[in-house]
Amino acid sequence: MSTYPEKKYISADDTTFQDIYDSIINELINLENLTPDKSRLAILESILKQLCKCIGSDTAFIFELLNQNIYELKLSYSVNNNDSLKAHPIMFPAEEIPDWHNKLSNREIIIEDNIGEIDVTQLTNENKKLLSFGVNSVIAFPISYAGKQLGYIRLDSPSFPVVPAHLRLMKTIGIHLGSIWQNIDKDFLLMQNKSLINKNKFELEKEQQFLDVLCRDYTSVYYVDLEKNTLEPFKLDRVANAANFISAENPGPFNYTEMIETYSRKYVAPESVTFFENTMSIVNLKNELKYKERIVFRYRSVPNLLRQQYFETIVVRISTTSLNYQLLLGFRHIDNIVALEQKRQFELEQALTEATLKNEVISALSQIYNAIFLINLEKDSFKEISGKGSTHRLAGKSGCASLEMNRLCDEFIVSEYKDKLRQFFDISTLQERLKNEETIATEYLTNDNNWHTARFIVRRRNESNTITDVLYVTQIISASKRREQSWIAIAEEANKANVAKTEFISQIAHDIRTPMNTIMGFTDIVSQHIDEPDKIKYGLEKIKLSGNFLLELVNEVLDISKIENGQMKINPKEINICELFDEFPPSLEQIQLGKNLDINCIKHDIIYPEIFADPLRIRQIYTNILSNAIKYTPDGGSVTFEMYQQKIPSSKNIFLIAKISDTGIGMSEEYIENMYSKFTRETDSRINKVPGYGLGLSIVKYLTDIMNGHIDVDSKLGKGTTFTITLEIPYLKKRSRTSPGTLTLDDYSKICSGMHLLVAEDNELNYEVISELLKMHNITCEHAADGSICVEMLKSSKQHNYDAILMDMQMPVMNGLYATTAIRNLEIPEAHSIPIIAMTANAFKEDIEKCLNAGMNKYLSKPVDIFSLLKVLSEYRNNN
């Protein structure tokens, strides 16, 4: 720190300081109001002498910046002698002292102390220049006007410390000198020019008047520099403290962001805080002021001493030509304006409410009706009204009501409704027809095939209750009318379907009872002839035949249920169509129902044996039609199943064609038209004894459609029927799989002989059946009555005790799905490896997926087919 020399230094606490302060202010006023016969030089000398005396400075300089710092005028004065102000050449050009000029342009006061003690490497150009003139400490402050730097004053070798009172005195001198600068040309300190002084004084007074007006309207005004994040007060109102957040004794500059946050927290009403801070943020102001010169907004504050709480803020760019983000920020209270606006708003809302009440009926109707006429019955006149939103307006069309009604009838209404509508539109009879009604309506069809509702509504009656005005409205109801007609059609179809289903239930009940009676009857017969092998064999054959029929019935009912629920899917895979065809001859021999039929199966022109198709669905299609052919062909007749392929040019698909012909009873033309409908059978006394339930052909049609195929039928009563099924199917030039050799039941029985199974089955009879079937093939098993018992039996058994588990899905205590999951989670070696085969009556695809997702390996449906079961078991015997 430096040792301050003993100089004439006046503290702010000294009583003479205020005298000097007042004297300088008076001199500045004298300088502003100077007449031509007075010496401007003497006044400036007096001001600088007193300032130097107050600060304790040796020398004072005034630098005037003209023509963008190209020329400077230097004036010096020393306190230690009686030298007067003199002009000197340029001492420090602006480009040589950029740091000072930047700071002074931003209206900062420069205070440099002990320059000689600064490290040489840290010296600025300004410091070096001062040291070259023997100056070790300095104070410089700007002379500015309206944010523009006009010059500055430099005080050499001042006494320290410099206190805020001294700084305020310097700012006052700089601001006042700047405000009268326009009266002074570059040689103002040495010349007197009366005309120039008068002109500059006039301009200054005009600008001062503008500032006075601005400040009179606004409670507080601030100068803001967004680039520097600074704020300085220009005018403060002590009473309107809601917009005054800076002490009048501290002129700043202040940190803009901090002051806005302080003001917002202290004065802004809670509901306006976020809006105020976002709007006043530097980022938002810069974005807004890129495209406009001012921003004006309102907010609510905490009430001040005058109970004012509504304020308006204006942010104005000082420069209209350059975007330097130097702004004036003004606040004014607008409680009286808000109160007036609220009063006007209330009056407007009242008027709007009254208008809305008057128009609400027509406005509501206009949302519903596409045409509205206001008709005066006494004058036979109309005005057309159209509606939009919550109000209505006159469309402009008007005239004679009777003529308009007749025109509408003639031009728009179909002929069959015209007579009816002429009577309805008759204006002369409306008063009588509406005498005891408030509205009448009718429906009609227009030429554009749209249905309409026409309605007359009473709007006004006179004192004698006679109707004087009505509203005529029309509404398009095509959608609702067609829905109504559709509902009627749907209801009729539903009634037909219900009748058909009722007949189906009656028929299927009969079809179920017939094989059940056979099963029950032959069971009794067998039990009564237990020692007669021929009768036992005959009875068992009949029981099996009836059981197969019941199974076929259940399968087709399930299939039609899948179709109705959209669950029937196609699952194509690589198959050999010749192998699939070869399955049919032996199976058809089994379903002849004891008839003597000539059954022929012929395949030819099989170009590509390997195809990509769903074998299950192909079997279903062919089996259903073949079954019908056998059912409806009497003894001695013939059934022919022919299959061949046709190429499709430039395609990777082929046509797979199957013809199934019979010499049966044939079908009528009427029945052929409806034969694919569900629950439909030909009404013919010749087939009343043939078992059937009208589902097979509907399933065939559905499967053929979803497999991109079609069916042709040729049938004549008494001569037979031919079905031609054509399917478009992708072919494979080479087989991509290895086809296993065909094994017989005996082959699978030998493979599985000696296996030991765990059977989870809650039904004792079902377990007895499966255990006996397995025993016939030298396979033993143990019984678990539910899923939990199955889990415990496996858990407590010796390792590799069971070769596989047959798991039912529906069981008490724990079902098959949970049991399988529990087994797979056991901490025993074979928990993850033992085969688990689902064996259940649940026959839908999602049931299969549930089984596999639970951890089962395979799925078999009930009733159990021993061939299929042995085939599956053989896979795991081979694997082991």
XYZ file of C-alpha atoms in Angstrom, residues 40-559:
520
model
C -17.103 29.772 -19.653
C -13.393 29.184 -19.048
C -13.532 30.750 -15.600
C -16.428 28.520 -14.541
C -14.657 25.332 -15.686
C -11.481 26.474 -13.887
C -13.499 26.995 -10.715
C -15.150 23.543 -10.961
C -11.838 21.744 -11.524
C -10.062 23.678 -8.762
C -12.721 22.782 -6.215
C -12.751 19.131 -7.400
C -8.972 18.918 -7.057
C -9.173 20.514 -3.646
C -11.778 17.992 -2.567
C -9.873 14.976 -3.957
C -6.408 16.292 -3.121
C -5.184 16.004 -6.717
C -2.179 17.782 -8.241
C -3.414 18.068 -11.827
C -6.703 17.805 -13.744
C -7.240 17.056 -17.429
C -10.358 17.214 -19.639
C -10.303 14.981 -22.712
C -12.920 15.671 -25.378
C -13.594 12.849 -27.863
C -14.818 13.959 -31.279
C -15.355 12.151 -34.537
C -15.064 8.668 -32.976
C -11.901 9.426 -30.950
C -9.951 10.771 -33.921
C -9.193 14.114 -32.185
C -8.666 14.952 -28.518
C -8.431 18.339 -26.817
C -6.284 18.401 -23.692
C -6.743 20.952 -20.918
C -4.620 20.955 -17.763
C -4.758 22.653 -14.418
C -2.461 22.360 -11.395
C -3.576 23.081 -7.862
C -0.056 24.062 -6.859
C 0.068 27.174 -9.045
C -2.254 29.630 -10.735
C -1.993 28.208 -14.252
C -5.190 28.463 -16.231
C -6.710 25.889 -18.571
C -4.733 25.494 -21.789
C -5.017 23.527 -24.996
C -2.416 20.850 -25.710
C -1.784 18.387 -28.537
C -3.137 14.818 -28.316
C -1.390 13.063 -25.413
C -2.881 9.554 -25.507
C -4.573 8.479 -28.794
C -7.538 6.133 -28.204
C -5.895 3.186 -29.958
C -2.972 3.366 -27.513
C -5.128 3.149 -24.378
C -7.914 0.685 -25.350
C -8.538 -0.607 -21.813
C -9.279 2.884 -20.494
C -11.515 3.787 -23.405
C -13.523 0.565 -23.047
C -14.089 1.168 -19.340
C -14.891 4.861 -19.727
C -17.249 4.104 -22.635
C -19.085 1.823 -20.219
C -19.323 4.721 -17.728
C -16.905 3.164 -15.217
C -14.677 5.253 -12.924
C -10.984 4.285 -13.209
C -8.902 4.344 -10.031
C -5.203 3.412 -10.364
C -3.029 3.419 -7.181
C 0.711 2.657 -6.835
C 1.278 2.005 -10.533
C 5.038 1.883 -9.974
C 4.695 -1.143 -7.679
C 2.939 -3.244 -10.396
C 4.988 -6.041 -11.927
C 6.438 -4.932 -15.275
C 4.849 -7.870 -17.063
C 1.400 -6.814 -15.780
C 1.611 -3.141 -16.862
C -0.960 -1.968 -19.420
C -0.322 0.636 -22.130
C -2.143 3.145 -19.926
C 0.155 2.378 -16.944
C 3.284 2.710 -19.067
C 2.157 6.082 -20.468
C 1.401 7.448 -16.989
C 4.723 6.299 -15.583
C 6.522 7.963 -18.518
C 5.004 11.263 -17.347
C 5.903 10.588 -13.709
C 2.312 9.830 -12.667
C 2.040 7.006 -10.075
C -1.706 7.257 -9.246
C -4.753 8.540 -11.116
C -8.547 8.814 -11.150
C -10.514 9.133 -14.411
C -14.274 9.439 -14.871
C -16.399 9.785 -18.018
C -18.333 12.719 -19.427
C -21.381 11.142 -21.089
C -24.812 11.978 -22.372
C -27.652 9.503 -23.020
C -25.244 6.549 -22.723
C -22.715 8.051 -25.171
C -19.195 8.933 -24.057
C -18.252 12.523 -24.970
C -15.003 12.732 -23.053
C -13.483 12.223 -19.609
C -11.736 14.015 -16.756
C -8.463 12.736 -15.333
C -7.137 13.645 -11.857
C -3.428 12.928 -11.286
C -1.857 11.992 -7.912
C -5.096 12.115 -5.840
C -5.151 11.500 -2.111
C -6.510 8.128 -0.996
C -8.766 6.608 0.051
C -11.539 7.714 -2.353
C -14.957 7.378 -0.695
C -18.438 6.941 -2.323
C -19.244 10.611 -1.717
C -16.301 11.605 -3.895
C -17.433 9.151 -6.598
C -20.957 10.571 -6.569
C -19.508 14.080 -6.958
C -17.476 12.912 -9.990
C -20.519 11.240 -11.577
C -22.572 14.364 -11.023
C -19.953 16.519 -12.761
C -19.626 14.002 -15.653
C -23.411 13.745 -16.169
C -24.033 17.516 -16.010
C -21.126 18.340 -18.304
C -22.447 15.704 -20.731
C -25.978 17.144 -20.608
C -24.715 20.574 -21.772
C -22.076 19.218 -24.155
C -24.283 19.889 -27.210
C -23.882 23.635 -26.578
C -20.114 23.360 -26.991
C -18.092 22.794 -30.187
C -14.580 21.365 -30.213
C -13.068 24.742 -29.302
C -15.754 25.610 -26.713
C -13.215 26.275 -23.969
C -11.563 29.022 -25.988
C -14.380 30.477 -28.114
C -17.804 32.013 -27.587
C -20.397 31.458 -30.275
C -23.761 32.903 -29.374
C -25.823 31.264 -32.107
C -24.347 27.801 -31.445
C -24.929 28.123 -27.711
C -28.550 29.138 -28.208
C -29.196 26.253 -30.608
C -27.616 23.654 -28.324
C -29.498 25.049 -25.365
C -32.793 24.677 -27.229
C -32.007 21.049 -28.119
C -30.977 20.343 -24.539
C -34.177 21.857 -23.155
C -36.250 19.787 -25.591
C -34.508 16.583 -24.577
C -34.787 17.522 -20.930
C -38.522 18.062 -21.355
C -38.834 14.605 -22.898
C -36.974 13.041 -19.993
C -39.113 14.985 -17.530
C -42.291 13.715 -19.184
C -40.987 10.137 -19.223
C -40.020 10.276 -15.600
C -43.305 11.936 -14.666
C -45.275 8.975 -16.108
C -42.981 6.306 -14.673
C -42.313 5.788 -10.979
C -38.820 4.429 -11.636
C -36.493 4.506 -14.637
C -33.214 2.615 -15.023
C -30.382 2.386 -17.503
C -29.550 -1.260 -18.300
C -26.669 -2.773 -20.244
C -27.499 -6.422 -20.949
C -24.048 -7.216 -22.314
C -22.450 -6.122 -19.041
C -25.355 -7.306 -16.888
C -25.515 -3.857 -15.208
C -28.320 -1.601 -13.997
C -28.172 2.089 -12.946
C -31.029 4.200 -11.597
C -32.203 7.210 -13.598
C -35.228 8.091 -11.497
C -36.566 6.619 -8.225
C -39.905 7.106 -6.486
C -39.699 6.460 -2.773
C -43.458 5.953 -2.358
C -44.018 3.501 -5.205
C -41.599 1.068 -3.614
C -42.968 -1.890 -5.565
C -40.969 -0.654 -8.557
C -38.107 0.856 -6.554
C -35.637 -1.725 -5.337
C -32.481 0.458 -5.152
C -31.448 2.961 -2.544
C -31.422 6.519 -3.842
C -28.130 7.088 -1.999
C -26.339 4.406 -4.032
C -26.188 5.306 -7.747
C -24.713 1.952 -8.858
C -24.040 0.401 -11.276
C -25.558 -2.840 -9.936
C -25.668 -6.439 -11.127
C -28.829 -6.570 -13.235
C -29.660 -10.263 -12.698
C -29.215 -10.065 -8.922
C -31.346 -6.924 -8.650
C -34.178 -8.465 -10.717
C -34.149 -11.594 -8.524
C -34.144 -9.458 -5.358
C -36.991 -7.295 -6.615
C -39.019 -10.310 -7.753
C -38.618 -12.038 -4.406
C -39.441 -8.933 -2.376
C -42.108 -7.098 -4.346
C -43.753 -9.267 -7.039
C -46.958 -11.133 -6.142
C -46.379 -14.927 -5.892
C -48.544 -15.814 -8.898
C -46.553 -13.386 -11.104
C -43.016 -14.285 -9.987
C -42.265 -16.930 -12.632
C -43.704 -14.812 -15.435
C -41.795 -11.710 -14.265
C -38.433 -13.477 -13.923
C -38.769 -15.284 -17.268
C -39.751 -12.078 -19.076
C -36.991 -9.981 -17.492
C -34.255 -12.575 -17.997
C -31.347 -11.420 -20.147
C -31.861 -14.300 -22.585
C -35.528 -13.436 -23.127
C -34.915 -9.694 -23.486
C -32.193 -10.274 -26.061
C -34.397 -12.637 -28.052
C -37.348 -10.239 -27.968
C -35.353 -7.110 -28.782
C -33.754 -8.681 -31.848
C -36.962 -7.964 -33.731
C -38.518 -5.001 -31.963
C -37.482 -1.816 -30.187
C -39.593 -2.181 -27.059
C -41.302 -4.701 -24.798
C -44.316 -3.829 -22.660
C -45.917 -6.181 -20.148
C -47.958 -6.147 -16.947
C -47.713 -7.935 -13.635
C -49.148 -7.771 -10.126
C -47.003 -6.685 -7.182
C -47.261 -6.690 -3.419
C -49.398 -3.592 -2.569
C -47.283 -0.526 -1.709
C -48.051 2.270 0.734
C -50.578 3.721 -1.721
C -52.218 0.262 -2.136
C -51.015 0.136 -5.720
C -50.478 -3.422 -6.957
C -50.701 -3.429 -10.769
C -47.613 -2.312 -12.660
C -46.642 -1.957 -16.277
C -43.022 -2.379 -17.347
C -41.549 -0.956 -20.545
C -38.162 -2.007 -21.889
C -36.867 0.258 -24.703
C -33.713 -0.035 -26.769
C -31.758 3.256 -26.577
C -30.331 2.812 -30.053
C -32.796 2.249 -32.892
C -30.059 1.598 -35.452
C -27.607 -0.750 -33.702
C -28.267 -3.782 -31.519
C -26.056 -2.991 -28.510
C -28.565 -4.079 -25.821
C -28.355 -0.777 -23.924
C -31.865 -0.181 -22.602
C -34.120 2.094 -20.607
C -36.260 0.184 -18.127
C -39.339 1.975 -16.795
C -42.013 1.032 -14.241
C -45.380 2.712 -13.735
C -48.421 1.784 -11.676
C -51.597 1.184 -13.695
C -54.213 0.406 -11.038
C -56.533 3.083 -12.457
C -56.100 1.670 -15.981
C -56.707 -1.908 -14.798
C -59.772 -0.821 -12.860
C -61.180 0.909 -15.947
C -60.430 -2.110 -18.122
C -62.063 -4.438 -15.614
C -65.139 -2.242 -15.557
C -65.323 -2.245 -19.348
C -64.737 -6.003 -19.431
C -67.574 -6.546 -16.979
C -69.877 -4.346 -19.028
C -68.873 -6.193 -22.196
C -69.480 -9.585 -20.581
C -72.879 -8.438 -19.362
C -73.795 -7.291 -22.858
C -72.483 -10.517 -24.347
C -74.440 -12.597 -21.837
C -77.626 -10.788 -22.722
C -76.990 -11.268 -26.442
C -76.160 -14.931 -25.903
C -79.343 -15.481 -23.917
C -81.386 -13.969 -26.726
C -79.777 -16.198 -29.346
C -79.164 -19.406 -27.395
C -82.102 -21.350 -28.866
C -81.182 -20.620 -32.479
C -77.474 -21.039 -31.723
C -78.072 -24.455 -30.191
C -80.265 -25.536 -33.064
C -77.704 -24.348 -35.599
C -75.251 -26.926 -34.248
C -77.730 -29.688 -35.017
C -79.632 -28.552 -38.092
C -78.077 -27.770 -41.475
C -80.837 -25.308 -42.451
C -82.877 -22.918 -40.295
C -85.665 -20.615 -41.505
C -87.348 -17.971 -39.382
C -90.929 -17.864 -40.721
C -93.544 -15.191 -40.022
C -96.926 -16.891 -40.521
C -98.914 -13.640 -40.606
C -96.808 -12.209 -43.468
C -95.983 -15.580 -45.089
C -92.291 -14.511 -45.127
C -89.026 -16.179 -44.170
C -85.413 -15.341 -43.384
C -82.717 -17.994 -43.631
C -80.445 -18.286 -40.610
C -77.139 -20.175 -40.485
C -75.397 -21.025 -37.261
C -71.756 -21.092 -36.244
C -70.141 -21.260 -32.829
C -72.213 -19.820 -29.995
C -73.962 -17.087 -31.994
C -76.116 -16.978 -35.093
C -76.387 -14.676 -38.073
C -78.820 -14.044 -40.900
C -77.649 -15.741 -44.098
C -79.215 -13.004 -46.191
C -81.755 -15.150 -48.033
C -85.409 -14.175 -47.575
C -88.741 -14.170 -49.411
C -92.179 -15.738 -49.495
C -92.331 -18.778 -47.195
C -95.000 -20.693 -49.171
C -93.106 -20.366 -52.439
C -89.821 -21.412 -50.805
C -91.409 -24.511 -49.242
C -92.884 -25.544 -52.599
C -89.525 -24.996 -54.320
C -87.757 -27.227 -51.793
C -90.361 -29.921 -52.335
C -90.090 -29.760 -56.139
C -86.294 -29.624 -56.430
C -84.900 -31.808 -53.670
C -87.394 -34.459 -52.546
C -87.880 -37.817 -54.290
C -91.247 -38.316 -55.984
C -92.676 -40.857 -53.534
C -92.395 -38.343 -50.658
C -93.532 -35.179 -52.466
C -97.276 -35.404 -51.714
C -96.599 -36.084 -48.051
C -94.160 -33.161 -47.807
C -96.494 -30.707 -49.614
C -99.034 -31.256 -46.853
C -96.340 -30.918 -44.169
C -94.933 -27.708 -45.742
C -98.382 -26.063 -46.114
C -97.904 -22.710 -44.339
C -101.628 -21.955 -44.343
C -102.412 -24.899 -42.031
C -99.453 -24.553 -39.659
C -101.248 -22.463 -37.047
C -103.977 -25.077 -36.711
C -101.565 -28.034 -36.711
C -99.406 -26.418 -34.006
C -102.328 -25.140 -31.946
C -101.736 -27.659 -29.175
C -98.134 -28.609 -30.060
C -94.747 -26.962 -29.753
C -93.176 -28.892 -32.622
C -94.066 -31.275 -35.459
C -91.684 -33.271 -37.673
C -91.447 -35.707 -40.564
C -88.770 -37.685 -42.414
C -88.104 -37.800 -46.155
C -85.575 -38.919 -48.767
C -83.850 -36.406 -51.081
C -82.594 -36.785 -54.628
C -78.991 -37.217 -53.414
C -80.100 -40.333 -51.491
C -79.838 -38.653 -48.086
C -82.455 -38.944 -45.390
C -83.628 -35.715 -43.706
C -85.801 -34.688 -40.794
C -87.938 -31.570 -41.310
C -89.329 -29.845 -38.218
C -91.465 -26.785 -37.417
C -90.878 -25.293 -33.953
C -93.087 -22.643 -32.334
C -91.075 -19.470 -31.648
C -93.681 -16.889 -30.659
C -97.399 -16.735 -29.859
C -99.416 -13.523 -29.510
C -101.660 -12.541 -26.603
C -104.509 -14.660 -27.979
C -102.159 -17.695 -28.121
C -102.096 -17.622 -31.917
C -98.759 -18.606 -33.421
C -97.081 -15.745 -35.279
C -93.521 -17.050 -35.821
C -92.019 -20.507 -36.257
C -88.613 -21.957 -36.934
C -88.252 -24.412 -39.789
C -85.201 -26.670 -39.376
C -83.800 -29.608 -41.336
C -81.262 -32.200 -40.301
C -79.484 -34.919 -42.283
C -80.135 -38.256 -40.586
C -78.730 -40.606 -43.226
C -76.250 -42.206 -40.850
C -78.789 -42.888 -38.120
C -81.405 -43.973 -40.670
C -79.024 -46.414 -42.281
C -77.967 -47.661 -38.856
C -81.631 -48.213 -38.095
C -82.086 -50.123 -41.351
C -78.864 -52.019 -40.677
C -80.085 -52.904 -37.198
C -83.312 -54.214 -38.693
C -81.343 -56.313 -41.171
C -78.997 -57.499 -38.426
C -81.957 -58.364 -36.240
C -83.516 -60.350 -39.081
C -80.215 -62.142 -39.690
C -79.856 -62.770 -35.970
C -83.360 -64.205 -35.876
C -82.518 -66.464 -38.788
C -79.266 -67.468 -37.090
C -81.107 -68.124 -33.835
C -83.604 -70.294 -35.672
C -80.749 -72.110 -37.382
C -78.897 -72.548 -34.090
C -82.054 -73.785 -32.428
C -82.466 -76.339 -35.174
C -78.749 -77.138 -34.858
C -79.035 -77.694 -31.105
C -82.007 -79.958 -31.691
C -80.114 -81.859 -34.381
C -76.851 -82.093 -32.450
C -78.752 -83.257 -29.374
C -80.178 -86.021 -31.519
C -76.751 -86.756 -33.000
C -75.207 -86.974 -29.539
C -77.960 -89.193 -28.125
C -77.753 -91.630 -31.048
C -74.088 -92.693 -30.540
C -74.480 -92.402 -26.764
C -77.433 -94.799 -26.888
C -75.285 -97.124 -28.995
C -72.384 -96.898 -26.539
C -74.606 -97.420 -23.485
C -76.614 -100.195 -25.155
C -73.642 -102.188 -26.392
C -71.927 -101.710 -23.032
C -74.891 -103.471 -21.388
C -74.878 -106.152 -24.120
C -71.162 -106.836 -23.654
C -71.529 -107.025 -19.884
C -74.347 -109.606 -20.305
C -72.309 -111.789 -22.717
C -68.923 -111.644 -21.068
C -68.208 -115.273 -22.028
C -69.110 -114.844 -25.719
C -66.050 -113.419 -27.583
C -67.887 -112.844 -30.863
C -70.571 -110.696 -29.241
C -67.955 -108.835 -27.181
C -65.912 -108.095 -30.316
C -69.022 -106.989 -32.223
C -70.161 -104.743 -29.352
C -66.732 -103.151 -28.924
C -66.575 -102.360 -32.643
C -69.943 -100.581 -32.423
C -68.839 -98.706 -29.287
C -65.627 -97.567 -31.045
C -67.561 -96.545 -34.138
C -69.987 -94.432 -32.070
C -67.086 -92.952 -30.092
C -65.348 -91.893 -33.310
C -68.553 -90.227 -34.445
C -68.810 -88.315 -31.152
C -65.157 -87.245 -31.486
C -65.769 -86.015 -35.021
C -68.803 -84.057 -33.816
C -66.816 -82.387 -31.014
C -63.908 -81.549 -33.332
C -66.121 -79.853 -35.888
C -68.023 -77.893 -33.212
C -64.650 -76.716 -31.873
C -63.525 -75.781 -35.392
